[in-house]
């Protein structure tokens, strides 16, 4: 892989992904960590939405959500998901597919505590993905939980993280004349060795 140098260099795909995200923090105007997360429902119908990637670990990507949301139901049912993160300013993207497990322990508690007070109260107030009669009803619920939870609300039992452990990671960079550079990291199961290959644009 002598030609896999420059922005593609490295023996660890998670380190490459973290480096690309750091690059994007200097150039993207908003939410450089926004990913389009894809799931499937019980009928196999795809679903996709934007969420914020919160951590790139040594072997996984971590994000957080309401466990009673539609996305959580689909994640728990399938146990698999995919996402793409695209940076227009860098003309790069990363595609990921893999297995899903919950992050529902101290790490989730720590992240929740790091959020702003209004975000923590909003997590308590929102019945994510459920029908809502009006904006006023939502704000009334926020006022209600604010009075009940006080200035330091703990993490709700219905809110936490998910960890995506990839079986495939693809790094893509724009090339002249649409001759893009694509490198796919692939393995048969979590923990096995990665195979890296260049793909046609």
Coordinates of C-alpha atoms in Angstrom, one line a residue:
X1 CA 0.0 0.0 0.0
X2 CA 2.8 2.4 -0.9
X3 CA 0.4 4.9 -2.4
X4 CA -1.8 5.1 0.7
X5 CA 0.0 8.1 2.1
X6 CA -0.9 11.7 2.9
X7 CA -4.4 12.0 4.3
X8 CA -4.9 8.2 3.9
X9 CA -1.7 7.2 5.8
X10 CA -1.8 5.1 8.9
X11 CA -2.2 1.6 10.3
X12 CA -5.3 2.3 12.4
X13 CA -8.6 3.5 10.7
X14 CA -9.9 5.0 13.9
X15 CA -6.8 7.2 14.2
X16 CA -7.3 8.3 10.5
X17 CA -11.0 9.0 11.2
X18 CA -10.1 11.1 14.3
X19 CA -7.5 13.0 12.3
X20 CA -10.0 13.8 9.5
X21 CA -12.5 15.0 12.1
X22 CA -9.9 17.3 13.7
X23 CA -9.2 18.7 10.2
X24 CA -12.9 19.3 9.7
X25 CA -13.2 21.2 13.0
X26 CA -11.0 23.9 11.5
X27 CA -13.0 24.3 8.3
X28 CA -16.6 23.2 8.7
X29 CA -18.9 26.1 9.7
X30 CA -21.3 23.9 11.7
X31 CA -21.3 20.5 13.4
X32 CA -18.3 18.9 11.8
X33 CA -19.3 15.7 13.8
X34 CA -22.7 15.4 12.2
X35 CA -23.3 11.9 10.7
X36 CA -26.2 10.6 8.6
X37 CA -27.1 7.4 10.5
X38 CA -29.0 4.7 8.6
X39 CA -31.1 2.0 10.1
X40 CA -33.9 -0.4 8.9
X41 CA -37.3 -0.9 10.5
X42 CA -39.0 -4.2 11.1
X43 CA -40.2 -4.4 7.5
X44 CA -36.7 -3.8 6.2
X45 CA -37.5 -0.2 5.1
X46 CA -34.5 2.1 5.4
X47 CA -34.5 5.1 7.6
X48 CA -31.8 7.8 7.9
X49 CA -31.3 10.9 10.1
X50 CA -28.6 13.3 11.2
X51 CA -27.1 12.7 14.7
X52 CA -23.9 13.9 16.3
X53 CA -20.9 11.6 16.6
X54 CA -19.6 12.2 20.1
X55 CA -16.6 9.9 20.4
X56 CA -14.1 8.0 18.2
X57 CA -12.7 5.3 20.4
X58 CA -9.9 2.8 19.8
X59 CA -12.4 0.4 18.2
X60 CA -15.8 2.1 17.8
X61 CA -17.8 5.2 17.1
X62 CA -20.2 6.5 19.8
X63 CA -23.4 8.6 19.7
X64 CA -26.3 9.3 22.1
X65 CA -30.1 9.3 21.8
X66 CA -33.4 8.6 23.5
X67 CA -33.9 4.9 23.9
X68 CA -37.6 5.2 23.2
X69 CA -37.1 6.9 19.8
X70 CA -37.7 5.2 16.5
X71 CA -34.0 5.1 15.8
X72 CA -33.3 3.3 19.0
X73 CA -36.0 0.7 18.3
X74 CA -34.5 0.0 14.9
X75 CA -30.9 -0.1 16.3
X76 CA -31.9 -2.5 19.1
X77 CA -33.9 -4.7 16.7
X78 CA -31.4 -5.0 13.9
X79 CA -28.2 -4.8 16.0
X80 CA -26.6 -3.2 12.9
X81 CA -26.3 0.3 11.4
X82 CA -24.4 2.4 9.0
X83 CA -23.4 6.1 8.7
X84 CA -21.7 8.5 6.4
X85 CA -20.0 11.7 7.5
X86 CA -19.3 14.2 4.7
X87 CA -17.3 17.4 4.9
X88 CA -17.9 19.8 2.0
X89 CA -15.1 22.1 3.1
X90 CA -12.6 19.2 2.9
X91 CA -14.2 17.4 0.0
X92 CA -13.9 14.1 2.0
X93 CA -16.2 11.6 3.5
X94 CA -16.1 8.4 5.7
X95 CA -18.6 5.6 5.3
X96 CA -19.1 3.0 8.1
X97 CA -21.1 -0.2 8.5
X98 CA -21.1 -2.4 11.6
X99 CA -22.7 -3.9 14.7
X100 CA -24.4 -1.9 17.4
X101 CA -24.4 -2.2 21.2
X102 CA -25.7 0.2 23.9
X103 CA -23.5 2.4 26.0
X104 CA -25.6 2.7 29.1
X105 CA -23.1 3.0 31.9
X106 CA -20.7 5.5 33.5
X107 CA -19.5 6.7 30.1
X108 CA -23.1 7.7 29.2
X109 CA -23.5 9.4 32.6
X110 CA -20.4 11.4 32.1
X111 CA -21.3 12.6 28.7
X112 CA -24.9 13.5 29.8
X113 CA -23.4 15.5 32.7
X114 CA -21.2 17.4 30.3
X115 CA -24.2 18.7 28.3
X116 CA -25.7 22.1 28.9
X117 CA -28.5 22.3 31.5
X118 CA -31.1 23.2 28.8
X119 CA -30.0 20.2 26.8
X120 CA -30.3 17.9 29.8
X121 CA -33.8 19.2 30.6
X122 CA -34.8 18.9 27.0
X123 CA -33.8 15.2 27.0
X124 CA -36.1 14.7 30.0
X125 CA -39.0 16.6 28.4
X126 CA -38.9 15.2 24.8
X127 CA -40.8 12.0 24.0
X128 CA -38.6 11.6 20.9
X129 CA -40.4 10.5 17.7
X130 CA -43.8 10.4 19.4
X131 CA -46.6 12.7 18.1
X132 CA -46.7 16.2 19.6
X133 CA -49.8 18.3 19.8
X134 CA -48.0 21.7 19.7
X135 CA -44.8 23.5 20.5
X136 CA -46.5 25.0 23.5
X137 CA -47.1 21.5 24.9
X138 CA -43.5 20.7 24.6
X139 CA -42.4 23.9 26.3
X140 CA -44.9 23.2 29.1
X141 CA -43.3 19.8 29.6
X142 CA -39.9 21.5 29.7
X143 CA -41.2 23.8 32.5
X144 CA -42.6 20.8 34.3
X145 CA -39.4 18.8 34.3
X146 CA -37.3 21.9 35.2
X147 CA -39.3 22.2 38.4
X148 CA -39.1 18.5 39.1
X149 CA -35.4 17.8 38.2
X150 CA -33.8 21.0 39.5
X151 CA -30.5 22.5 38.4
X152 CA -28.5 19.2 38.1
X153 CA -30.7 16.6 36.4
X154 CA -29.3 13.1 36.2
X155 CA -29.3 11.0 33.0
X156 CA -32.8 9.8 32.2
X157 CA -33.2 6.0 32.3
X158 CA -34.5 6.2 28.7
X159 CA -31.5 8.1 27.4
X160 CA -28.0 6.8 26.6
X161 CA -25.5 5.9 24.0
X162 CA -24.8 3.5 21.2
X163 CA -21.5 2.1 20.1
X164 CA -21.0 1.2 16.5
X165 CA -18.1 -1.3 16.0
X166 CA -17.4 -1.3 12.3
X167 CA -16.9 -4.2 9.9
X168 CA -16.3 -1.8 7.0
X169 CA -14.9 1.7 6.9
X170 CA -14.3 3.6 3.7
X171 CA -12.3 6.8 3.4
X172 CA -13.1 8.9 0.3
X173 CA -11.5 12.1 -1.0
X174 CA -12.5 14.1 -4.0
X175 CA -10.3 13.8 -7.1
X176 CA -9.9 15.7 -10.3
X177 CA -12.3 14.7 -13.2
X178 CA -14.3 12.7 -10.6
X179 CA -11.4 10.2 -10.3
X180 CA -11.8 10.1 -6.5
X181 CA -9.6 8.3 -4.1
X182 CA -11.3 5.5 -2.1
X183 CA -9.8 3.1 0.4
X184 CA -11.9 0.4 2.1
X185 CA -11.0 -1.2 5.4
X186 CA -12.9 -4.5 5.8
X187 CA -12.9 -7.4 8.3
X188 CA -15.1 -10.4 8.7
X189 CA -15.8 -9.8 12.4
X190 CA -15.1 -7.3 15.2
X191 CA -11.6 -8.0 16.5
X192 CA -10.2 -9.7 13.4
X193 CA -7.5 -8.1 11.2
X194 CA -8.4 -5.4 8.7
X195 CA -8.0 -5.9 4.9
X196 CA -7.4 -2.7 3.1
X197 CA -8.0 -2.1 -0.6
X198 CA -8.3 0.7 -3.1
X199 CA -11.6 1.0 -4.8
X200 CA -12.5 2.4 -8.2
X201 CA -14.1 5.9 -8.0

